[in-house]
Coordinates of N, CA and C in Angstrom, one line a residue:
M1 N -8.0 1.8 8.0 CA -7.6 2.3 6.7 C -8.8 2.4 5.7
A2 N -8.6 2.2 4.4 CA -9.6 2.5 3.5 C -10.8 1.5 3.6
T3 N -10.5 0.3 4.1 CA -11.6 -0.7 4.1 C -12.5 -0.6 5.3
R4 N -12.2 0.2 6.3 CA -13.0 0.4 7.5 C -14.2 1.2 7.2
T5 N -15.4 0.8 7.9 CA -16.6 1.6 7.7 C -17.0 2.1 9.1
D6 N -16.4 1.6 10.2 CA -16.8 2.1 11.5 C -16.0 3.3 11.9
A7 N -16.4 4.0 12.9 CA -15.8 5.2 13.3 C -14.3 4.9 13.8
P8 N -13.4 5.7 13.3 CA -12.0 5.5 13.7 C -11.8 5.7 15.2
T9 N -10.8 4.9 15.8 CA -10.5 5.2 17.1 C -9.6 6.4 17.2
R10 N -9.3 6.8 18.5 CA -8.4 8.0 18.6 C -7.0 7.6 18.1
R11 N -6.5 6.4 18.3 CA -5.2 6.0 17.8 C -5.2 6.2 16.3
E12 N -6.3 5.7 15.6 CA -6.4 5.8 14.2 C -6.4 7.2 13.7
Q13 N -7.1 8.0 14.4 CA -7.2 9.5 14.1 C -5.8 10.1 14.1
I14 N -5.1 9.8 15.2 CA -3.7 10.3 15.3 C -2.8 9.8 14.2
L15 N -2.9 8.5 13.9 CA -2.1 7.9 12.8 C -2.4 8.6 11.5
K16 N -3.7 8.8 11.2 CA -4.1 9.4 9.9 C -3.5 10.8 9.8
E17 N -3.6 11.6 10.8 CA -3.1 13.0 10.8 C -1.6 13.0 10.7
A18 N -1.0 12.0 11.5 CA 0.5 11.9 11.4 C 1.0 11.6 10.0
A19 N 0.3 10.7 9.4 CA 0.6 10.3 8.0 C 0.5 11.5 7.1
R20 N -0.6 12.2 7.2 CA -0.8 13.4 6.3 C 0.3 14.4 6.5
L21 N 0.6 14.7 7.8 CA 1.6 15.8 8.1 C 3.0 15.3 7.7
F22 N 3.3 14.1 8.0 CA 4.7 13.5 7.6 C 4.8 13.6 6.1
A23 N 3.8 13.2 5.4 CA 3.9 13.2 3.9 C 4.0 14.6 3.4
E24 N 3.3 15.6 4.0 CA 3.4 17.0 3.5 C 4.7 17.7 3.8
R25 N 5.2 17.4 5.0 CA 6.3 18.2 5.5 C 7.6 17.5 5.8
G26 N 7.5 16.2 5.7 CA 8.6 15.3 6.1 C 8.6 15.0 7.6
F27 N 9.2 13.9 7.9 CA 9.1 13.4 9.3 C 9.7 14.4 10.3
H28 N 10.9 15.0 10.0 CA 11.5 15.9 10.9 C 10.9 17.3 10.8
G29 N 10.0 17.5 9.9 CA 9.4 18.8 9.8 C 8.1 19.0 10.6
V30 N 7.7 17.9 11.3 CA 6.4 17.9 12.0 C 6.7 17.6 13.5
G31 N 6.1 18.4 14.4 CA 6.3 18.2 15.8 C 5.1 17.5 16.4
V32 N 5.3 17.0 17.6 CA 4.3 16.3 18.3 C 3.1 17.2 18.6
D33 N 3.4 18.5 18.9 CA 2.3 19.4 19.2 C 1.4 19.6 18.0
E34 N 2.0 19.6 16.8 CA 1.2 19.8 15.5 C 0.3 18.6 15.3
I35 N 0.8 17.4 15.5 CA 0.0 16.2 15.4 C -1.2 16.2 16.4
G36 N -0.9 16.6 17.6 CA -1.9 16.7 18.6 C -3.0 17.7 18.3
A37 N -2.5 18.9 17.8 CA -3.5 19.9 17.4 C -4.4 19.4 16.3
A38 N -3.9 18.6 15.4 CA -4.7 18.1 14.3 C -5.9 17.2 14.7
V39 N -5.7 16.6 15.9 CA -6.8 15.7 16.4 C -7.4 16.3 17.7
G40 N -7.0 17.5 18.0 CA -7.7 18.2 19.1 C -7.3 17.8 20.5
I41 N -6.0 17.3 20.6 CA -5.5 17.0 22.0 C -4.1 17.7 22.1
S42 N -3.6 17.8 23.3 CA -2.3 18.4 23.5 C -1.2 17.5 23.0
G43 N -0.1 18.1 22.6 CA 1.0 17.3 22.2 C 1.4 16.2 23.2
P44 N 1.6 16.6 24.5 CA 1.9 15.6 25.5 C 0.9 14.5 25.6
G45 N -0.4 14.8 25.3 CA -1.4 13.8 25.4 C -1.2 12.7 24.4
L46 N -0.5 12.9 23.4 CA -0.2 11.8 22.4 C 0.6 10.7 23.1
Y47 N 1.4 11.0 24.1 CA 2.2 10.0 24.7 C 1.4 9.0 25.5
R48 N 0.1 9.2 25.6 CA -0.8 8.2 26.2 C -1.1 7.1 25.2
H49 N -0.8 7.4 23.9 CA -1.1 6.5 22.8 C 0.1 6.0 22.1
F50 N 1.2 6.8 22.0 CA 2.4 6.4 21.3 C 3.6 6.9 22.1
A51 N 4.7 6.2 22.0 CA 5.9 6.6 22.7 C 6.5 7.8 22.1
G52 N 6.2 8.1 20.8 CA 6.8 9.2 20.1 C 6.6 9.1 18.6
K53 N 7.1 10.0 17.9 CA 6.9 10.0 16.4 C 7.5 8.8 15.8
D54 N 8.6 8.3 16.3 CA 9.2 7.0 15.7 C 8.2 5.9 15.8
A55 N 7.5 5.8 16.9 CA 6.5 4.7 17.1 C 5.4 4.9 16.1
M56 N 4.9 6.1 15.9 CA 3.9 6.4 14.9 C 4.3 6.0 13.5
L57 N 5.5 6.4 13.1 CA 6.0 6.0 11.8 C 6.0 4.5 11.6
A58 N 6.6 3.8 12.6 CA 6.7 2.4 12.6 C 5.3 1.7 12.4
E59 N 4.3 2.2 13.2 CA 3.0 1.6 13.2 C 2.3 1.9 11.8
L60 N 2.6 3.0 11.3 CA 2.0 3.3 9.9 C 2.6 2.4 8.9
L61 N 3.9 2.3 8.8 CA 4.5 1.5 7.7 C 4.4 0.0 7.9
V62 N 4.6 -0.5 9.1 CA 4.4 -1.9 9.4 C 2.9 -2.2 9.2
G63 N 2.0 -1.3 9.7 CA 0.6 -1.6 9.7 C 0.0 -1.7 8.3
I64 N 0.4 -0.8 7.4 CA -0.2 -0.9 6.0 C 0.4 -2.0 5.3
S65 N 1.6 -2.4 5.5 CA 2.1 -3.6 4.9 C 1.4 -4.9 5.3
G66 N 1.1 -4.9 6.6 CA 0.3 -6.0 7.1 C -1.1 -6.0 6.6
Q67 N -1.7 -4.9 6.5 CA -3.1 -4.8 6.0 C -3.2 -5.2 4.6
L68 N -2.2 -4.8 3.8 CA -2.2 -5.2 2.3 C -2.1 -6.7 2.2
L69 N -1.2 -7.3 3.0 CA -1.1 -8.8 3.0 C -2.3 -9.5 3.5
T70 N -2.9 -9.0 4.6 CA -4.1 -9.6 5.1 C -5.3 -9.5 4.1
G71 N -5.4 -8.4 3.5 CA -6.5 -8.2 2.5 C -6.3 -9.1 1.3
A72 N -5.1 -9.3 0.9 CA -4.8 -10.2 -0.3 C -5.2 -11.6 0.1
K73 N -4.7 -12.0 1.3 CA -5.1 -13.4 1.8 C -6.6 -13.6 1.9
R74 N -7.3 -12.6 2.3 CA -8.7 -12.7 2.5 C -9.4 -12.9 1.1
R75 N -8.9 -12.1 0.1 CA -9.5 -12.2 -1.2 C -9.2 -13.6 -1.8
L76 N -8.0 -14.1 -1.6 CA -7.7 -15.5 -2.1 C -8.6 -16.5 -1.4
A77 N -8.8 -16.3 -0.1 CA -9.6 -17.3 0.7 C -11.0 -17.2 0.2
E78 N -11.5 -16.1 -0.1 CA -12.9 -15.9 -0.5 C -13.1 -16.6 -1.9
A79 N -12.0 -16.6 -2.7 CA -12.1 -17.3 -4.0 C -12.1 -18.8 -3.8
D80 N -11.3 -19.3 -2.9 CA -11.2 -20.7 -2.4 C -11.2 -21.6 -3.6
G81 N -10.4 -21.2 -4.6 CA -10.2 -22.1 -5.8 C -11.4 -22.2 -6.7
A82 N -12.5 -21.6 -6.4 CA -13.7 -21.7 -7.2 C -13.7 -20.7 -8.3
A83 N -13.1 -19.5 -8.0 CA -13.2 -18.4 -9.0 C -12.1 -18.6 -10.1
A84 N -12.3 -18.1 -11.3 CA -11.3 -18.2 -12.3 C -10.1 -17.3 -11.9
P85 N -8.9 -17.7 -12.3 CA -7.7 -16.9 -11.9 C -7.8 -15.5 -12.3
T86 N -8.5 -15.2 -13.4 CA -8.6 -13.8 -13.8 C -9.5 -13.0 -12.8
V87 N -10.5 -13.6 -12.3 CA -11.3 -13.0 -11.3 C -10.5 -12.7 -10.0
V88 N -9.7 -13.6 -9.6 CA -8.8 -13.4 -8.4 C -7.8 -12.3 -8.7
L89 N -7.2 -12.3 -9.9 CA -6.3 -11.2 -10.2 C -7.0 -9.9 -10.2
D90 N -8.2 -9.8 -10.7 CA -9.0 -8.5 -10.7 C -9.2 -8.1 -9.3
S91 N -9.5 -9.1 -8.4 CA -9.8 -8.7 -7.0 C -8.6 -8.2 -6.3
L92 N -7.4 -8.8 -6.6 CA -6.2 -8.2 -6.0 C -5.9 -6.8 -6.5
I93 N -6.1 -6.6 -7.8 CA -5.9 -5.3 -8.3 C -6.8 -4.3 -7.7
E94 N -8.1 -4.6 -7.5 CA -9.0 -3.7 -6.9 C -8.6 -3.4 -5.5
G95 N -8.1 -4.3 -4.7 CA -7.7 -4.1 -3.4 C -6.5 -3.1 -3.3
H96 N -5.6 -3.3 -4.2 CA -4.4 -2.4 -4.2 C -4.8 -1.0 -4.7
I97 N -5.7 -0.9 -5.7 CA -6.2 0.4 -6.1 C -6.8 1.1 -5.0
D98 N -7.6 0.5 -4.2 CA -8.2 1.1 -3.0 C -7.1 1.8 -2.1
F99 N -6.1 1.0 -1.9 CA -5.0 1.5 -1.1 C -4.3 2.7 -1.8
A100 N -4.1 2.6 -3.1 CA -3.4 3.6 -3.8 C -4.1 4.9 -3.9
L101 N -5.5 4.8 -3.9 CA -6.3 6.0 -4.0 C -6.6 6.6 -2.6
D102 N -6.8 5.8 -1.6 CA -7.3 6.2 -0.3 C -6.2 6.4 0.7
D103 N -5.0 5.9 0.5 CA -3.9 6.0 1.5 C -2.7 6.6 0.8
R104 N -2.8 7.6 0.0 CA -1.7 8.1 -0.7 C -0.6 8.6 0.2
P105 N -0.9 9.2 1.3 CA 0.2 9.7 2.2 C 1.1 8.5 2.6
L106 N 0.6 7.3 2.8 CA 1.4 6.2 3.2 C 2.4 5.8 2.1
I107 N 2.0 6.0 0.9 CA 2.9 5.7 -0.2 C 4.1 6.6 -0.2
T108 N 3.8 7.9 0.0 CA 4.8 8.9 0.1 C 5.8 8.6 1.3
L109 N 5.2 8.2 2.5 CA 6.0 7.9 3.6 C 6.9 6.7 3.4
H110 N 6.3 5.7 2.7 CA 7.2 4.5 2.5 C 8.4 4.9 1.6
D111 N 8.1 5.6 0.6 CA 9.2 6.0 -0.4 C 10.2 6.9 0.3
R112 N 9.8 7.7 1.2 CA 10.7 8.7 1.8 C 11.3 8.4 3.1
E113 N 10.5 7.7 3.9 CA 10.9 7.6 5.3 C 11.2 6.1 5.8
L114 N 11.1 5.2 4.9 CA 11.3 3.8 5.4 C 12.7 3.6 6.1
D115 N 13.7 4.2 5.6 CA 15.0 4.1 6.2 C 15.1 4.6 7.6
R116 N 14.1 5.4 8.0 CA 14.1 5.9 9.4 C 13.7 4.9 10.4
L117 N 13.1 3.8 10.0 CA 12.6 2.8 10.9 C 13.9 2.1 11.5
R118 N 13.7 1.6 12.7 CA 14.8 0.8 13.3 C 14.8 -0.5 12.5
D119 N 16.0 -1.2 12.5 CA 16.2 -2.4 11.7 C 15.1 -3.4 11.8
S120 N 14.7 -3.7 13.0 CA 13.7 -4.8 13.2 C 12.4 -4.4 12.5
D121 N 12.0 -3.2 12.6 CA 10.7 -2.8 11.9 C 10.9 -2.8 10.4
R122 N 12.0 -2.3 9.9 CA 12.2 -2.2 8.5 C 12.3 -3.7 7.9
K123 N 12.9 -4.6 8.6 CA 12.9 -6.0 8.2 C 11.5 -6.6 8.1
L124 N 10.7 -6.2 9.1 CA 9.3 -6.7 9.2 C 8.5 -6.2 8.0
V125 N 8.7 -4.9 7.7 CA 8.0 -4.3 6.5 C 8.4 -5.1 5.2
R126 N 9.7 -5.3 5.1 CA 10.2 -6.0 3.9 C 9.7 -7.5 3.8
Q127 N 9.6 -8.1 5.0 CA 9.1 -9.5 5.0 C 7.6 -9.5 4.6
L128 N 6.8 -8.6 5.1 CA 5.4 -8.6 4.8 C 5.2 -8.3 3.3
Q129 N 6.0 -7.4 2.8 CA 5.9 -7.0 1.4 C 6.3 -8.2 0.5
R130 N 7.3 -9.0 0.9 CA 7.7 -10.1 0.0 C 6.6 -11.1 0.0
Q131 N 5.9 -11.4 1.1 CA 4.8 -12.3 1.1 C 3.7 -11.8 0.2
Y132 N 3.4 -10.5 0.3 CA 2.4 -9.9 -0.5 C 2.7 -10.1 -2.0
V133 N 4.0 -9.8 -2.4 CA 4.4 -10.0 -3.8 C 4.2 -11.4 -4.2
E134 N 4.6 -12.4 -3.4 CA 4.5 -13.8 -3.8 C 3.0 -14.2 -4.0
L135 N 2.1 -13.7 -3.3 CA 0.7 -14.0 -3.6 C 0.3 -13.5 -4.9
W136 N 0.7 -12.3 -5.3 CA 0.5 -11.8 -6.6 C 1.1 -12.6 -7.7
V137 N 2.4 -13.0 -7.5 CA 3.1 -13.8 -8.5 C 2.4 -15.1 -8.8
E138 N 2.0 -15.7 -7.7 CA 1.2 -17.0 -7.9 C 0.0 -16.8 -8.7
T139 N -0.7 -15.7 -8.4 CA -2.0 -15.5 -9.1 C -1.7 -15.1 -10.6
V140 N -0.7 -14.3 -10.8 CA -0.4 -13.9 -12.2 C 0.0 -15.1 -13.0
R141 N 0.7 -16.0 -12.4 CA 1.2 -17.2 -13.2 C 0.0 -18.1 -13.4
A142 N -1.0 -18.1 -12.6 CA -2.2 -18.9 -12.8 C -3.0 -18.4 -14.0
V143 N -2.9 -17.0 -14.2 CA -3.6 -16.4 -15.4 C -2.8 -16.6 -16.6
Y144 N -1.4 -16.5 -16.5 CA -0.5 -16.6 -17.6 C 0.5 -17.7 -17.3
P145 N 0.1 -19.0 -17.5 CA 1.0 -20.1 -17.1 C 2.3 -20.1 -17.8
G146 N 2.5 -19.5 -19.0 CA 3.7 -19.5 -19.7 C 4.7 -18.4 -19.2
L147 N 4.3 -17.6 -18.3 CA 5.1 -16.5 -17.8 C 6.1 -17.1 -16.7
P148 N 7.4 -17.0 -16.9 CA 8.3 -17.5 -15.9 C 8.2 -16.7 -14.6
E149 N 8.6 -17.4 -13.6 CA 8.4 -16.7 -12.3 C 9.2 -15.4 -12.2
P150 N 10.5 -15.3 -12.6 CA 11.2 -14.0 -12.5 C 10.5 -12.9 -13.3
A151 N 9.9 -13.3 -14.5 CA 9.2 -12.3 -15.3 C 7.9 -11.9 -14.6
A152 N 7.2 -12.8 -14.0 CA 6.0 -12.5 -13.3 C 6.3 -11.6 -12.1
R153 N 7.4 -11.8 -11.4 CA 7.7 -11.0 -10.3 C 8.0 -9.6 -10.7
S154 N 8.8 -9.5 -11.8 CA 9.1 -8.1 -12.4 C 7.8 -7.4 -12.8
A155 N 6.9 -8.1 -13.4 CA 5.6 -7.5 -13.8 C 4.8 -7.0 -12.6
V156 N 4.8 -7.8 -11.5 CA 4.1 -7.4 -10.3 C 4.7 -6.1 -9.8
H157 N 6.0 -6.1 -9.7 CA 6.7 -4.9 -9.1 C 6.4 -3.7 -10.0
S158 N 6.3 -3.9 -11.4 CA 6.1 -2.8 -12.3 C 4.6 -2.3 -12.1
V159 N 3.7 -3.2 -11.9 CA 2.3 -2.8 -11.7 C 2.2 -2.0 -10.4
F160 N 2.9 -2.5 -9.3 CA 2.9 -1.7 -8.1 C 3.4 -0.3 -8.3
G161 N 4.4 -0.2 -9.1 CA 5.0 1.1 -9.4 C 3.9 2.0 -10.1
L162 N 3.2 1.4 -11.0 CA 2.1 2.1 -11.7 C 1.1 2.6 -10.8
L163 N 0.5 1.6 -10.0 CA -0.6 2.0 -9.1 C -0.1 2.9 -8.0
N164 N 1.1 2.8 -7.5 CA 1.6 3.6 -6.4 C 2.1 5.0 -6.9
S165 N 1.8 5.3 -8.1 CA 2.2 6.6 -8.6 C 1.2 7.7 -8.3
T166 N 0.0 7.3 -7.6 CA -1.0 8.3 -7.4 C -0.6 9.5 -6.6
P167 N 0.3 9.4 -5.6 CA 0.7 10.7 -4.9 C 1.3 11.8 -5.8
H168 N 1.8 11.4 -7.0 CA 2.4 12.3 -7.9 C 1.3 12.9 -8.8
L169 N 0.1 12.6 -8.6 CA -1.0 13.1 -9.5 C -2.0 13.8 -8.6
A170 N -1.5 14.5 -7.6 CA -2.4 15.1 -6.6 C -2.8 16.5 -6.9
R171 N -2.3 17.1 -8.0 CA -2.7 18.5 -8.3 C -4.1 18.6 -8.6
P172 N -4.8 19.7 -8.2 CA -6.2 19.9 -8.5 C -6.5 19.7 -10.0
G173 N -7.5 18.8 -10.2 CA -7.9 18.6 -11.6 C -7.0 17.6 -12.3
S174 N -6.0 17.0 -11.7 CA -5.1 16.1 -12.4 C -5.7 14.7 -12.4
L175 N -6.6 14.4 -11.6 CA -7.3 13.1 -11.6 C -8.8 13.3 -11.9
P176 N -9.4 12.3 -12.7 CA -10.8 12.4 -12.8 C -11.5 11.9 -11.5
G177 N -12.8 11.6 -11.5 CA -13.4 11.2 -10.3 C -12.8 9.8 -9.8
R178 N -13.1 9.4 -8.6 CA -12.5 8.2 -8.1 C -12.9 7.0 -8.9
T179 N -14.1 6.9 -9.3 CA -14.6 5.7 -10.0 C -13.8 5.6 -11.3
A180 N -13.7 6.7 -12.0 CA -13.0 6.7 -13.3 C -11.6 6.5 -13.2
T181 N -11.0 7.0 -12.1 CA -9.5 6.8 -11.9 C -9.3 5.3 -11.6
A182 N -10.1 4.7 -10.7 CA -9.9 3.3 -10.4 C -10.1 2.4 -11.6
A183 N -11.0 2.7 -12.5 CA -11.2 2.0 -13.7 C -10.0 2.1 -14.6
L184 N -9.5 3.3 -14.7 CA -8.3 3.5 -15.6 C -7.1 2.8 -15.1
L185 N -6.9 2.8 -13.7 CA -5.7 2.1 -13.2 C -5.9 0.6 -13.3
H186 N -7.1 0.1 -13.2 CA -7.4 -1.3 -13.4 C -7.0 -1.7 -14.8
R187 N -7.5 -1.0 -15.8 CA -7.2 -1.3 -17.2 C -5.7 -1.3 -17.5
M188 N -5.0 -0.3 -16.9 CA -3.6 -0.2 -17.1 C -2.8 -1.4 -16.5
A189 N -3.3 -1.8 -15.3 CA -2.6 -2.9 -14.6 C -2.8 -4.2 -15.4
R190 N -4.1 -4.5 -15.8 CA -4.3 -5.7 -16.6 C -3.6 -5.6 -17.9
G191 N -3.5 -4.4 -18.5 CA -2.8 -4.3 -19.8 C -1.3 -4.7 -19.6
A192 N -0.7 -4.3 -18.5 CA 0.7 -4.6 -18.2 C 0.9 -6.1 -18.1
F193 N 0.0 -6.7 -17.3 CA 0.2 -8.2 -17.2 C -0.1 -8.9 -18.5
E194 N -1.0 -8.4 -19.2 CA -1.3 -9.1 -20.5 C -0.1 -8.9 -21.5
A195 N 0.5 -7.7 -21.5 CA 1.7 -7.5 -22.3 C 2.8 -8.5 -21.9
A196 N 3.0 -8.6 -20.6 CA 4.1 -9.6 -20.1 C 3.7 -11.0 -20.5
G197 N 2.5 -11.4 -20.4 CA 2.1 -12.7 -20.8 C 2.3 -13.0 -22.3
R198 N 1.9 -12.0 -23.2 CA 2.1 -12.1 -24.6 C 3.6 -12.2 -25.0
E199 N 4.4 -11.4 -24.3 CA 5.8 -11.4 -24.6 C 6.4 -12.8 -24.3
A200 N 6.0 -13.4 -23.2 CA 6.5 -14.7 -22.8 C 6.0 -15.7 -23.8
G201 N 4.8 -15.6 -24.3 CA 4.2 -16.5 -25.3 C 4.9 -16.4 -26.6
S202 N 5.3 -15.2 -27.0 CA 5.9 -15.0 -28.3 C 7.3 -15.6 -28.3
R203 N 7.9 -15.7 -27.1 CA 9.3 -16.3 -27.1 C 9.3 -17.8 -26.7
G204 N 8.0 -18.3 -26.6 CA 7.9 -19.7 -26.3 C 8.3 -20.1 -24.9
E205 N 8.2 -19.2 -24.0 CA 8.6 -19.5 -22.6 C 7.5 -20.1 -21.9

């Protein structure tokens, strides 16, 4: 995904094109032959890599949830208690912004196609997401100790909603350059957490 710098494997190429096509046309609006054509192989050739479209969708949605969680754990481990909580929070925000800007088709897929996963895959996605949220909640409360856990969790979900709005801003010219967009999203995310922290403080929580 966005954090890789080496050449993508054929499986990753297939998944990237499948995500793009599924996001553009919907899961049922895309055939195996179209996905194959996008990566230069025959539709039947895809079955050497995946059992079918359902398997691609599952790997996309389970995969990105796992990657977000792994990335967050890595950032926390790198801090190793030495960095200020605000630095750790900034690092988490930066990681999610990378996802929101570089993997927008996956946000669309999650919103629109999650219910198409079989129960076991959907439960795994939800489990990974809950773990990801809890890492954020712990970090946010380290920055704003007076913020109750339910309020911190609500703030985290609200910030995710803000950052994950990028697929709706895809019209030509609707976004500034990537660096400016990332900086804007970061300021808005920090502003949301700061507002939640101030509100809790004003109520003496």
